[in-house]
CSV table of C-alpha atoms in Angstrom, one decimal:
chain,number,residue,atom,x,y,z
G,1,MET,CA,9.3,159.4,8.2
G,2,ALA,CA,10.1,162.4,10.4
G,3,ARG,CA,7.5,163.9,12.7
G,4,SER,CA,6.2,167.3,11.7
G,5,SER,CA,5.6,170.0,14.3
G,6,GLY,CA,1.9,169.4,14.0
G,7,SER,CA,1.9,165.8,15.1
G,8,TRP,CA,0.6,164.6,18.5
G,9,LYS,CA,2.7,164.3,21.6
G,10,PRO,CA,3.4,160.8,22.9
G,11,GLY,CA,0.3,159.6,24.8
G,12,GLN,CA,-2.0,162.1,23.2
G,13,SER,CA,-4.9,160.8,21.2
G,14,GLY,CA,-5.6,162.0,17.7
G,15,ASN,CA,-9.3,161.6,18.3
G,16,PRO,CA,-10.0,162.5,22.0
G,17,LYS,CA,-13.8,162.4,21.8
G,18,GLY,CA,-13.7,159.0,20.0
G,19,ARG,CA,-16.1,157.7,17.5
G,20,PRO,CA,-19.6,159.2,17.8
G,21,ARG,CA,-22.3,156.9,19.3
G,22,ARG,CA,-24.4,155.3,16.8
G,23,GLU,CA,-28.2,155.1,16.7
G,24,HIS,CA,-29.8,151.7,17.5
G,25,THR,CA,-29.7,149.5,14.4
G,26,LEU,CA,-32.1,146.9,13.2
G,27,THR,CA,-29.9,144.3,14.6
G,28,ASP,CA,-30.1,145.9,18.1
G,29,HIS,CA,-33.9,145.9,17.9
G,30,LEU,CA,-34.0,142.3,16.8
G,31,ARG,CA,-31.7,141.2,19.6
G,32,GLU,CA,-33.9,143.0,22.1
G,33,LEU,CA,-37.1,141.3,20.7
G,34,LEU,CA,-35.6,137.9,20.6
G,35,ARG,CA,-34.5,138.0,24.2
G,36,GLN,CA,-38.1,138.5,25.4
G,37,PRO,CA,-40.0,135.6,26.9
G,38,HIS,CA,-42.2,133.9,24.3
G,39,THR,CA,-44.1,131.0,25.6
G,40,VAL,CA,-44.1,128.0,27.9
G,41,ASP,CA,-42.6,124.9,26.3
G,42,ASP,CA,-43.8,121.3,26.8
G,43,GLY,CA,-41.8,121.0,30.0
G,44,GLY,CA,-43.4,124.0,31.6
G,45,GLU,CA,-40.3,126.2,31.1
G,46,ILE,CA,-40.5,129.8,29.8
G,47,VAL,CA,-38.4,130.1,26.7
G,48,THR,CA,-37.3,133.2,24.8
G,49,LYS,CA,-38.3,133.9,21.2
G,50,LEU,CA,-34.8,133.1,20.1
G,51,GLN,CA,-34.9,129.7,21.9
G,52,ARG,CA,-38.2,128.9,20.3
G,53,ILE,CA,-37.0,129.8,16.8
G,54,ALA,CA,-33.8,127.8,17.3
G,55,GLY,CA,-35.9,124.8,18.4
G,56,LEU,CA,-38.1,125.0,15.4
G,57,VAL,CA,-35.1,125.1,13.0
G,58,VAL,CA,-33.5,122.1,14.7
G,59,ASP,CA,-36.8,120.2,14.4
G,60,LEU,CA,-37.1,121.0,10.7
G,61,ALA,CA,-33.5,120.0,10.2
G,62,MET,CA,-34.1,116.7,11.9
G,63,MET,CA,-37.1,116.0,9.6
G,64,GLY,CA,-34.8,116.5,6.6
G,65,ASP,CA,-35.6,120.1,5.6
G,66,ARG,CA,-32.5,121.1,3.6
G,67,TRP,CA,-33.0,124.8,4.3
G,68,ALA,CA,-32.9,124.2,8.1
């Protein structure tokens, strides 16, 4: 297909400003919350909320919970 006179020059972007920035999504907010410190575990170590949830899911799976 031949280039028309309206096409871009080599090295020139067809969208110079790029994609517009998006607002924060629910996923962004959840990630931020899950990174926050939650509690001190049995070993005296501070764990994040995500680590605490992951530990609970593993414990449930080890006890035979099929969902986990």
